[in-house]
Short mmCIF file of C-alpha atoms in Angstrom, two decimals:
data_model
loop_
_atom_site.label_atom_id
_atom_site.label_comp_id
_atom_site.label_asym_id
_atom_site.label_seq_id
_atom_site.Cartn_x
_atom_site.Cartn_y
_atom_site.Cartn_z
CA MET A 1 21.68 75.64 -14.06
CA PRO A 2 18.12 76.07 -15.33
CA LEU A 3 15.25 75.53 -12.91
CA ILE A 4 13.58 73.06 -15.21
CA ARG A 5 15.91 70.39 -16.44
CA PRO A 6 15.18 68.66 -19.73
CA PHE A 7 14.03 65.05 -19.94
CA GLY A 8 17.05 63.24 -21.29
CA LEU A 9 18.77 59.90 -21.13
CA PRO A 10 19.87 60.25 -17.47
CA GLU A 11 16.27 60.94 -16.43
CA PHE A 12 15.12 58.01 -18.52
CA TRP A 13 17.59 55.70 -16.76
CA ILE A 14 16.63 56.95 -13.31
CA ILE A 15 13.06 55.90 -14.02
CA VAL A 16 14.07 52.55 -15.49
CA MET A 17 16.31 51.80 -12.53
CA ALA A 18 13.47 52.56 -10.10
CA ALA A 19 11.77 49.48 -11.53
CA LYS A 20 13.96 47.38 -9.25
CA TRP A 21 12.00 48.70 -6.25
CA THR A 22 8.75 47.83 -7.97
CA VAL A 23 10.10 44.36 -8.62
CA ALA A 24 11.38 44.03 -5.04
CA LEU A 25 8.07 45.14 -3.53
CA SER A 26 6.15 42.82 -5.85
CA ALA A 27 8.42 39.93 -4.94
CA ILE A 28 7.99 40.50 -1.20
CA ALA A 29 4.21 40.85 -1.52
CA PHE A 30 4.03 37.80 -3.74
CA ALA A 31 6.14 35.65 -1.42
CA GLY A 32 4.28 36.81 1.68
CA GLY A 33 0.95 36.60 -0.13
CA GLY A 34 1.82 33.09 -1.29
CA LEU A 35 2.32 31.91 2.25
CA GLY A 36 -0.68 33.84 3.59
CA GLY A 37 -2.78 32.80 0.61
CA LEU A 38 -2.05 29.13 1.25
CA LEU A 39 -3.15 29.48 4.87
CA ILE A 40 -6.28 31.40 3.83
CA ALA A 41 -7.12 28.84 1.15
CA LEU A 42 -6.68 25.95 3.59
CA GLY A 43 -8.81 27.83 6.10
CA ARG A 44 -11.53 28.29 3.50
CA VAL A 45 -11.74 24.54 2.78
CA SER A 46 -11.23 23.49 6.40
CA ASP A 47 -13.67 21.32 8.31
CA SER A 48 -13.70 23.82 11.15
CA LYS A 49 -16.50 26.36 10.97
CA TRP A 50 -14.36 28.89 12.84
CA LEU A 51 -11.44 28.69 10.46
CA ARG A 52 -13.76 28.90 7.47
CA GLY A 53 -15.49 31.95 8.89
CA LEU A 54 -12.21 33.65 9.75
CA ALA A 55 -10.73 33.06 6.31
CA THR A 56 -13.92 34.15 4.57
CA GLY A 57 -14.06 37.34 6.64
CA PHE A 58 -10.45 38.15 5.79
CA ILE A 59 -11.10 37.67 2.08
CA ARG A 60 -14.32 39.74 2.12
CA LEU A 61 -12.55 42.57 3.94
CA PHE A 62 -9.66 42.81 1.53
CA GLN A 63 -11.65 42.18 -1.63
CA GLY A 64 -14.29 44.70 -0.60
CA THR A 65 -11.98 47.66 0.04
CA PRO A 66 -9.63 49.53 -2.33
CA LEU A 67 -5.96 48.66 -2.13
CA LEU A 68 -5.22 52.34 -1.58
CA MET A 69 -7.31 52.36 1.60
CA GLN A 70 -5.52 49.25 2.79
CA LEU A 71 -2.20 51.00 2.24
CA PHE A 72 -3.41 54.09 4.11
CA LEU A 73 -4.78 52.08 7.01
CA VAL A 74 -1.59 50.09 7.47
CA PHE A 75 0.58 53.18 6.99
CA PHE A 76 -1.30 55.36 9.46
CA GLY A 77 -2.22 52.44 11.66
CA MET A 78 1.47 51.81 12.30
CA ASN A 79 1.75 55.37 13.49
CA ILE A 80 -1.16 54.95 15.89
CA LEU A 81 0.42 51.79 17.26
CA GLY A 82 3.49 53.87 18.02
CA LEU A 83 5.68 52.38 15.31
CA ALA A 84 7.89 54.61 13.23
CA ILE A 85 6.41 55.52 9.87
CA ASN A 86 8.18 53.41 7.31
CA PRO A 87 6.80 53.30 3.78
CA TRP A 88 8.77 50.13 3.01
CA ILE A 89 7.24 48.12 5.83
CA ALA A 90 3.78 49.62 5.39
CA ALA A 91 3.73 48.89 1.66
CA ALA A 92 5.08 45.37 2.15
CA VAL A 93 2.57 44.56 4.90
CA ALA A 94 -0.44 46.03 3.09
CA LEU A 95 0.40 44.35 -0.22
CA THR A 96 1.11 41.04 1.51
CA LEU A 97 -2.31 41.10 3.19
CA HIS A 98 -3.92 42.13 -0.07
CA ALA A 99 -2.19 39.34 -2.00
CA SER A 100 -3.01 36.80 0.73
CA ALA A 101 -6.71 37.52 0.35
CA PHE A 102 -6.74 37.31 -3.44
CA LEU A 103 -4.42 34.31 -3.75
CA GLY A 104 -6.36 32.60 -0.95
CA GLU A 105 -9.59 32.93 -2.90
CA ILE A 106 -7.98 31.86 -6.18
CA TRP A 107 -6.36 28.82 -4.59
CA ARG A 108 -9.51 27.85 -2.69
CA GLY A 109 -11.18 27.44 -6.07
CA CYS A 110 -8.24 25.35 -7.32
CA ILE A 111 -8.34 23.08 -4.26
CA GLU A 112 -12.07 22.61 -4.67
CA ALA A 113 -11.57 21.80 -8.34
CA VAL A 114 -9.69 18.63 -7.37
CA PRO A 115 -12.35 15.89 -7.47
CA SER A 116 -13.57 14.86 -4.01
CA GLY A 117 -12.80 11.24 -4.91
CA GLN A 118 -9.10 12.09 -4.67
CA ARG A 119 -9.44 13.16 -1.06
CA GLU A 120 -11.61 10.14 -0.29
CA ALA A 121 -9.13 7.73 -1.83
CA ALA A 122 -6.31 9.28 0.18
CA THR A 123 -8.40 9.16 3.34
CA ALA A 124 -9.37 5.54 2.72
CA LEU A 125 -5.66 4.69 2.41
CA GLY A 126 -5.12 6.03 5.91
CA LEU A 127 -3.39 9.27 4.92
CA ARG A 128 -4.10 12.02 7.40
CA TYR A 129 -4.83 15.67 6.68
CA VAL A 130 -1.29 16.98 6.16
CA ASN A 131 -0.16 14.12 3.92
CA ARG A 132 -3.45 14.14 2.06
CA MET A 133 -3.01 17.82 1.25
CA ARG A 134 0.70 17.64 0.62
CA TYR A 135 0.87 14.61 -1.64
CA VAL A 136 -2.57 14.32 -3.20
CA VAL A 137 -4.64 17.51 -3.21
CA LEU A 138 -2.17 20.40 -3.43
CA PRO A 139 -0.02 18.97 -6.25
CA GLN A 140 -3.15 18.63 -8.36
CA ALA A 141 -4.53 22.00 -7.31
CA SER A 142 -1.24 23.74 -8.07
CA ARG A 143 -1.41 22.67 -11.70
CA ILE A 144 -4.75 24.35 -12.03
CA ALA A 145 -3.50 27.35 -10.07
CA VAL A 146 -0.46 28.31 -12.15
CA ALA A 147 -2.24 30.37 -14.81
CA PRO A 148 -4.57 32.40 -12.53
CA THR A 149 -1.70 32.92 -10.09
CA VAL A 150 0.55 34.43 -12.75
CA GLY A 151 -2.43 36.51 -13.83
CA PHE A 152 -2.78 37.86 -10.31
CA LEU A 153 0.95 38.59 -10.16
CA VAL A 154 0.46 41.00 -13.05
CA GLN A 155 -2.29 42.76 -11.08
CA LEU A 156 -0.03 42.88 -8.06
CA ILE A 157 2.87 44.48 -9.96
CA LYS A 158 0.57 47.20 -11.24
CA GLY A 159 -0.93 47.53 -7.76
CA THR A 160 2.46 48.40 -6.26
CA SER A 161 2.19 51.77 -8.04
CA LEU A 162 -0.23 52.85 -5.31
CA ALA A 163 2.61 52.61 -2.78
CA ALA A 164 3.89 55.82 -4.39
CA ILE A 165 1.12 57.68 -2.55
CA ILE A 166 2.50 56.77 0.87
CA GLY A 167 5.94 57.91 -0.23
CA PHE A 168 7.48 54.61 -1.24
CA THR A 169 9.91 55.40 -4.04
CA GLU A 170 9.30 52.84 -6.69
CA LEU A 171 8.66 53.22 -10.41
CA THR A 172 5.62 55.52 -10.23
CA ARG A 173 6.97 57.68 -7.42
CA GLN A 174 10.28 58.06 -9.22
CA GLY A 175 8.29 59.17 -12.25
CA GLN A 176 6.51 61.81 -10.17
CA ILE A 177 9.83 63.06 -8.82
CA ILE A 178 11.36 63.31 -12.28
CA ASN A 179 8.23 64.99 -13.58
CA ASN A 180 8.44 67.62 -10.87
CA ALA A 181 11.93 68.45 -12.10
CA THR A 182 11.35 68.23 -15.85
CA PHE A 183 7.68 69.10 -16.35
CA SER A 184 7.51 66.65 -19.23
CA PRO A 185 4.62 64.55 -17.93
CA PHE A 186 3.94 62.82 -21.22
CA MET A 187 7.52 61.68 -21.65
CA VAL A 188 7.88 60.76 -17.98
CA PHE A 189 4.68 58.80 -17.49
CA GLY A 190 4.98 57.33 -20.97
CA THR A 191 8.32 55.91 -19.85
CA VAL A 192 6.84 54.72 -16.55
CA ALA A 193 3.97 52.99 -18.34
CA ALA A 194 6.38 51.40 -20.82
CA VAL A 195 8.45 49.92 -17.98
CA TYR A 196 5.32 48.46 -16.36
CA PHE A 197 4.37 47.03 -19.72
CA VAL A 198 7.77 45.40 -20.16
CA LEU A 199 7.41 43.83 -16.71
CA CYS A 200 3.82 42.66 -17.10
CA TRP A 201 3.38 41.73 -20.71
CA PRO A 202 5.68 38.68 -20.72
CA LEU A 203 3.89 37.43 -17.62
CA SER A 204 0.51 37.84 -19.31
CA VAL A 205 1.76 35.88 -22.29
CA LEU A 206 3.13 33.22 -19.96
CA ALA A 207 -0.19 32.98 -18.12
CA ARG A 208 -2.11 32.62 -21.34
CA ARG A 209 0.25 29.91 -22.57
CA MET A 210 -0.02 27.99 -19.31
CA GLU A 211 -3.78 28.24 -19.45
CA PHE A 212 -3.74 26.86 -22.96
CA ARG A 213 -1.38 24.05 -21.97
CA PHE A 214 -3.52 23.22 -18.96
CA SER A 215 -6.76 23.14 -20.93
CA ARG A 216 -5.12 20.75 -23.37
CA ALA A 217 -3.69 18.61 -20.61
CA THR A 218 -7.08 18.22 -18.95
CA GLU A 219 -8.82 17.19 -22.17
CA ARG A 220 -9.13 13.46 -21.96
CA MET B 1 -27.16 -3.73 22.66
CA THR B 2 -26.66 -4.50 26.29
CA GLY B 3 -23.39 -3.87 28.01
CA ILE B 4 -22.52 -7.53 27.83
CA ALA B 5 -23.08 -7.73 24.11
CA ALA B 6 -20.98 -4.61 23.64
CA ALA B 7 -18.13 -6.09 25.65
CA ASP B 8 -18.27 -9.22 23.52
CA ILE B 9 -17.63 -7.51 20.25
CA THR B 10 -14.73 -5.32 21.30
CA GLY B 11 -12.80 -8.34 22.48
CA SER B 12 -10.76 -10.53 20.18
CA SER B 13 -13.78 -11.99 18.48
CA ASP B 14 -13.91 -13.50 15.04
CA LEU B 15 -15.93 -10.57 13.80
CA ALA B 16 -14.37 -8.27 11.20
CA VAL B 17 -17.21 -5.76 11.15
CA GLN B 18 -20.05 -5.22 13.56
CA MET B 19 -22.75 -2.61 12.94
CA GLU B 20 -25.38 -2.07 15.61
CA GLY B 21 -28.42 0.18 15.24
CA VAL B 22 -26.66 2.41 12.74
CA ASN B 23 -28.58 5.46 11.56
CA LYS B 24 -27.37 7.98 9.05
CA TRP B 25 -29.08 11.14 7.87
CA TYR B 26 -28.32 13.57 5.05
CA GLY B 27 -30.26 16.56 6.32
CA ALA B 28 -33.88 15.35 6.37
CA PHE B 29 -33.09 12.25 4.31
CA HIS B 30 -32.82 9.08 6.37
CA ALA B 31 -30.04 7.30 4.46
CA LEU B 32 -29.46 4.32 6.75
CA LYS B 33 -32.16 2.94 9.04
CA ASN B 34 -31.25 0.78 12.02
CA ILE B 35 -28.60 -1.22 10.25
CA GLU B 36 -27.62 -4.44 12.04
CA LEU B 37 -24.80 -6.33 10.37
CA SER B 38 -22.04 -8.66 11.53
CA VAL B 39 -19.34 -9.81 9.19
CA ARG B 40 -17.06 -12.65 10.25
CA ARG B 41 -13.38 -12.69 9.33
CA GLY B 42 -12.88 -14.14 5.89
CA GLU B 43 -16.51 -13.69 4.99
CA ARG B 44 -17.52 -12.36 1.58
CA ILE B 45 -20.59 -10.16 1.52
CA VAL B 46 -22.26 -8.78 -1.57
CA ILE B 47 -24.64 -5.86 -1.17
CA CYS B 48 -27.11 -4.99 -3.88
CA GLY B 49 -30.16 -2.83 -4.24
CA PRO B 50 -31.59 -0.03 -6.36
CA SER B 51 -29.70 3.26 -6.65
CA GLY B 52 -30.13 5.48 -3.64
CA SER B 53 -30.84 2.51 -1.40
CA GLY B 54 -27.93 3.31 0.92
CA LYS B 55 -25.61 0.46 -0.04
CA SER B 56 -22.64 2.69 -0.87
CA THR B 57 -23.32 4.78 2.21
CA LEU B 58 -23.25 1.63 4.30
CA ILE B 59 -19.79 0.54 3.27
CA ARG B 60 -18.49 4.10 3.38
CA CYS B 61 -19.45 4.19 7.06
CA ILE B 62 -17.12 1.29 7.73
CA ASN B 63 -14.01 3.40 7.07
CA GLN B 64 -15.70 6.61 8.20
CA LEU B 65 -15.83 8.31 4.85
CA GLU B 66 -19.31 8.98 6.19
CA THR B 67 -20.09 9.70 9.80
CA ILE B 68 -23.18 8.25 11.43
CA ARG B 69 -25.70 9.92 13.66
CA ASP B 70 -26.20 7.05 16.06
CA GLY B 71 -25.45 3.40 16.52
CA ARG B 72 -22.15 1.67 16.82
CA ILE B 73 -19.61 0.37 14.33
CA VAL B 74 -16.74 -1.85 15.42
CA VAL B 75 -14.16 -2.81 12.81
CA ASP B 76 -11.57 -5.44 13.69
CA GLY B 77 -12.08 -4.72 17.37
CA HIS B 78 -11.75 -0.93 17.00
CA ASP B 79 -14.86 0.98 18.01
CA LEU B 80 -15.29 3.78 15.47
CA THR B 81 -17.68 5.66 17.70
CA ALA B 82 -14.73 6.32 20.00
CA GLY B 83 -13.28 8.38 17.14
CA GLY B 84 -9.73 9.71 16.81
CA LYS B 85 -7.07 7.07 16.81
CA ASN B 86 -9.46 4.21 16.15
CA VAL B 87 -10.61 5.84 12.92
CA ASP B 88 -7.00 6.08 11.74
CA LEU B 89 -6.37 2.45 12.66
CA VAL B 90 -9.49 1.24 10.88
CA ARG B 91 -8.62 3.17 7.72
CA GLN B 92 -5.16 1.63 7.71
CA GLU B 93 -6.62 -1.85 7.97
CA THR B 94 -9.40 -1.33 5.47
CA GLY B 95 -8.80 -1.11 1.76
CA MET B 96 -11.33 0.57 -0.49
CA VAL B 97 -11.94 0.40 -4.20
CA PHE B 98 -14.15 3.06 -5.78
CA GLN B 99 -16.42 3.13 -8.79
CA GLN B 100 -14.37 5.93 -10.38
CA PHE B 101 -10.99 4.30 -9.50
CA ASN B 102 -9.74 7.54 -7.90
CA LEU B 103 -6.13 6.87 -8.77
CA PHE B 104 -3.86 9.86 -8.19
CA PRO B 105 -3.39 11.19 -11.74
CA HIS B 106 -0.15 13.06 -11.03
CA MET B 107 1.63 9.91 -9.83
CA THR B 108 2.79 6.84 -11.67
CA VAL B 109 1.15 3.51 -10.97
CA LEU B 110 4.06 2.57 -8.73
CA GLU B 111 3.89 5.88 -6.83
CA ASN B 112 0.16 5.39 -6.35
CA CYS B 113 0.91 2.06 -4.73
CA THR B 114 3.80 3.19 -2.53
CA LEU B 115 2.46 6.51 -1.20
CA ALA B 116 0.38 5.20 1.69
CA PRO B 117 2.76 2.42 2.80
CA MET B 118 5.60 4.97 2.94
CA LYS B 119 3.72 7.89 4.49
CA VAL B 120 1.31 6.01 6.74
CA ARG B 121 3.27 2.92 7.70
CA GLY B 122 6.71 4.46 7.37
CA ILE B 123 8.00 1.68 5.14
CA ALA B 124 11.21 2.42 3.21
CA ARG B 125 10.86 3.17 -0.49
CA VAL B 126 12.79 0.13 -1.69
CA GLU B 127 10.62 -2.23 0.30
CA ALA B 128 7.39 -0.41 -0.57
CA GLU B 129 8.26 -0.65 -4.26
CA LYS B 130 9.05 -4.33 -3.94
CA THR B 131 5.67 -4.97 -2.33
CA ALA B 132 3.93 -2.78 -4.91
CA ARG B 133 5.50 -4.66 -7.81
CA ALA B 134 4.47 -7.96 -6.26
CA PHE B 135 0.85 -6.84 -6.00
CA LEU B 136 0.90 -5.38 -9.52
CA GLU B 137 2.09 -8.81 -10.63
CA ARG B 138 -0.83 -10.37 -8.80
CA VAL B 139 -3.36 -8.14 -10.53
CA ARG B 140 -1.50 -9.01 -13.75
CA ILE B 141 -0.20 -5.58 -14.79
CA PRO B 142 3.46 -5.54 -13.65
CA GLU B 143 4.54 -3.94 -16.93
CA GLN B 144 2.47 -0.78 -16.28
CA ALA B 145 4.30 0.27 -13.10
CA GLU B 146 5.99 3.33 -14.59
CA LYS B 147 2.94 4.63 -16.45
CA TYR B 148 0.47 7.28 -15.40
CA PRO B 149 -3.16 6.32 -14.75
CA ALA B 150 -4.42 8.23 -17.81
CA GLN B 151 -2.33 5.94 -20.02
CA LEU B 152 -4.20 2.85 -18.84
CA SER B 153 -7.58 1.38 -19.75
CA GLY B 154 -10.40 1.49 -17.23
CA GLY B 155 -9.98 -2.15 -16.32
CA GLN B 156 -6.25 -1.69 -15.79
CA GLN B 157 -6.86 1.41 -13.67
CA GLN B 158 -9.27 -0.47 -11.46
CA ARG B 159 -6.79 -3.29 -11.02
CA VAL B 160 -4.16 -0.74 -10.02
CA ALA B 161 -6.66 0.63 -7.50
CA ILE B 162 -7.05 -2.87 -6.06
CA ALA B 163 -3.28 -3.33 -5.92
CA ARG B 164 -2.89 0.08 -4.28
CA ALA B 165 -5.34 -0.91 -1.54
CA LEU B 166 -3.64 -4.29 -1.06
CA CYS B 167 -0.24 -2.64 -0.59
CA MET B 168 -1.46 -1.46 2.82
CA ASN B 169 -1.95 -5.10 3.70
CA PRO B 170 -5.59 -4.57 4.73
CA LYS B 171 -7.65 -7.04 6.70
CA ILE B 172 -10.89 -5.98 5.07
CA MET B 173 -11.56 -4.87 1.51
CA LEU B 174 -14.49 -2.64 0.61
CA PHE B 175 -15.63 -2.44 -3.01
CA ASP B 176 -18.02 0.32 -4.02
CA GLU B 177 -19.47 -0.69 -7.41
CA PRO B 178 -16.00 -1.48 -8.76
CA THR B 179 -17.19 -2.49 -12.23
CA SER B 180 -20.00 0.02 -12.79
CA ALA B 181 -17.83 2.58 -14.58
CA LEU B 182 -16.13 0.01 -16.81
CA ASP B 183 -16.73 -0.86 -20.43
CA PRO B 184 -18.38 -4.29 -20.63
CA GLU B 185 -15.29 -6.04 -22.01
CA MET B 186 -13.25 -4.93 -19.00
CA VAL B 187 -15.62 -6.09 -16.28
CA LYS B 188 -14.33 -9.63 -16.32
CA GLU B 189 -10.67 -8.79 -15.71
CA VAL B 190 -11.62 -6.83 -12.61
CA LEU B 191 -14.04 -9.48 -11.34
CA ASP B 192 -11.38 -12.17 -11.87
CA THR B 193 -9.00 -10.17 -9.71
CA MET B 194 -11.67 -9.92 -7.02
CA ILE B 195 -12.41 -13.63 -7.24
CA ASP B 196 -8.70 -14.38 -6.74
CA LEU B 197 -8.75 -12.17 -3.69
CA ALA B 198 -11.82 -13.93 -2.32
CA LYS B 199 -10.14 -17.32 -2.80
CA GLU B 200 -7.23 -16.14 -0.70
CA GLY B 201 -9.58 -15.61 2.21
CA MET B 202 -9.85 -11.83 2.24
CA THR B 203 -12.79 -10.38 4.16
CA MET B 204 -14.76 -8.52 1.51
CA LEU B 205 -17.80 -6.30 1.35
CA CYS B 206 -18.84 -5.58 -2.22
CA VAL B 207 -21.50 -3.28 -3.47
CA THR B 208 -22.14 -4.61 -6.96
CA HIS B 209 -24.83 -5.57 -9.43
CA GLU B 210 -22.75 -8.41 -10.80
CA MET B 211 -25.00 -11.24 -9.74
CA GLY B 212 -22.80 -13.89 -11.32
CA PHE B 213 -20.01 -12.71 -9.05
CA ALA B 214 -22.37 -12.78 -6.06
CA ARG B 215 -23.37 -16.37 -6.78
CA GLN B 216 -19.78 -17.45 -7.26
CA VAL B 217 -18.01 -15.89 -4.29
CA ALA B 218 -20.48 -14.48 -1.79
CA ASP B 219 -21.12 -16.19 1.53
CA ARG B 220 -24.08 -13.91 2.06
CA VAL B 221 -25.94 -11.52 -0.19
CA ILE B 222 -27.68 -8.47 1.19
CA PHE B 223 -30.53 -6.58 -0.42
CA MET B 224 -31.04 -2.97 0.59
CA ASP B 225 -33.78 -0.53 -0.28
CA ARG B 226 -34.55 2.93 1.10
CA GLY B 227 -31.81 2.69 3.71
CA GLU B 228 -32.87 -0.66 5.14
CA ILE B 229 -31.47 -4.17 4.94
CA LEU B 230 -34.48 -6.10 3.67
CA GLU B 231 -32.92 -9.47 3.00
CA MET B 232 -29.68 -11.18 3.96
CA ASP B 233 -29.07 -14.78 2.99
CA THR B 234 -26.81 -17.27 1.26
CA PRO B 235 -26.69 -16.82 -2.54
CA ASP B 236 -28.72 -20.01 -3.06
CA ALA B 237 -31.56 -18.87 -0.88
CA PHE B 238 -31.23 -15.24 -1.96
CA PHE B 239 -31.58 -15.93 -5.67
CA GLY B 240 -33.46 -19.25 -5.50
CA ASN B 241 -36.09 -18.36 -2.98
CA PRO B 242 -36.33 -14.60 -2.43
CA LYS B 243 -38.92 -13.78 0.22
CA ASN B 244 -39.12 -10.02 0.08
CA GLU B 245 -41.43 -8.53 -2.55
CA ARG B 246 -39.17 -5.61 -3.39
CA LEU B 247 -36.25 -8.02 -3.82
CA LYS B 248 -38.30 -10.12 -6.23
CA THR B 249 -39.09 -7.02 -8.27
CA PHE B 250 -35.43 -5.98 -8.17
CA LEU B 251 -34.15 -9.38 -9.28
CA GLY B 252 -36.74 -9.39 -12.05
CA GLN B 253 -35.47 -6.03 -13.29
CA ILE B 254 -31.76 -6.77 -13.36
CA SER B 255 -31.76 -10.32 -14.77
#
């Protein structure tokens, strides 16, 4: 058996199949980031100065540092806290925090885009905070939010590639492994890039279409 | 503002709204200056004045859409200065109609009308819808129940807004320039609805420049300027024999 194996169909499929870990990590980060982002967004528009400050600080921190550093800090931070090093958990936690910050800021804008008269009308009807948000503000904000949220999802999927550096075997890391065996970097990373493109491009198209539909729907 | 007077108004008096020494500031801007106002149950008050005079701010203080710096507001026996639960109670008993309608665009007319009764009062959907349809009938748009606000004309939207407020069975109705955003041909249909409401004995506070409406339904007309109540009188005296100079100028400008 030669030391360097050729890049063939089996290698191609190994890379393609690794996409499922990219998808899984993206899904976890997106779900966690969705929940965290909602809390951050609500904190940002809260009446409480403390909550606003806390949410703003969180956003500044995660928007002002590279995702790679966030991954490193969570990864090595877990070690310092005495937890076993686990790339899965580290990547999921770091990406969830990252997504929470970005989605929080995106959704804050969407909440604030709902005219203040809507909140006032709900308040005047006697609806309290939770019902006001749940039935009046958030349904309207979510319509505005769909396009930028899908747009961010694309960024998030591409961002998961950085998890390769802390040893999480997803699409990019699998590419590196195959490349180490085949030494055909152009073929390998061309394949990796193509898989990312197949994942992201339809979402980009979807986001653009939603944006278009929304801009038409708001023309009155 | 003695203790005795304060005790009087929290009891079961015939006062719907009592404002005592109310002051409101927006930063350095003194928006309401020492407002003293008592509104009896069933009374119809029209408030007018130039823009920026504080008239909208005044009625928005009654359901605490605006908070005040000092003074006291008692609505239907609930002291708003006590905060918390009283504010919730007052908002449930006070209906408000806005200049820009503020209907919920993602809900049908019927859903707009049933949301608060269901979520605030805990009324079952079937009953809430029955009530809503009855009020839509009263504002003469029963056939629009399944439509969305954007499909209605301005006048129809404002009548839905009135019906929506009435579905909470309020004791007091606040109108904040309800016809100012309407095309001229739609003003009448909204005013007619308000006149009907006044005839039924609803306590009403209306900020409006519709002086014909003021003459027809108001028990008292109030003139405000620069955050102060400058004149408060019956429509006859208010329009027939205005005493305040600024009011005379104002009436000259709008008629």
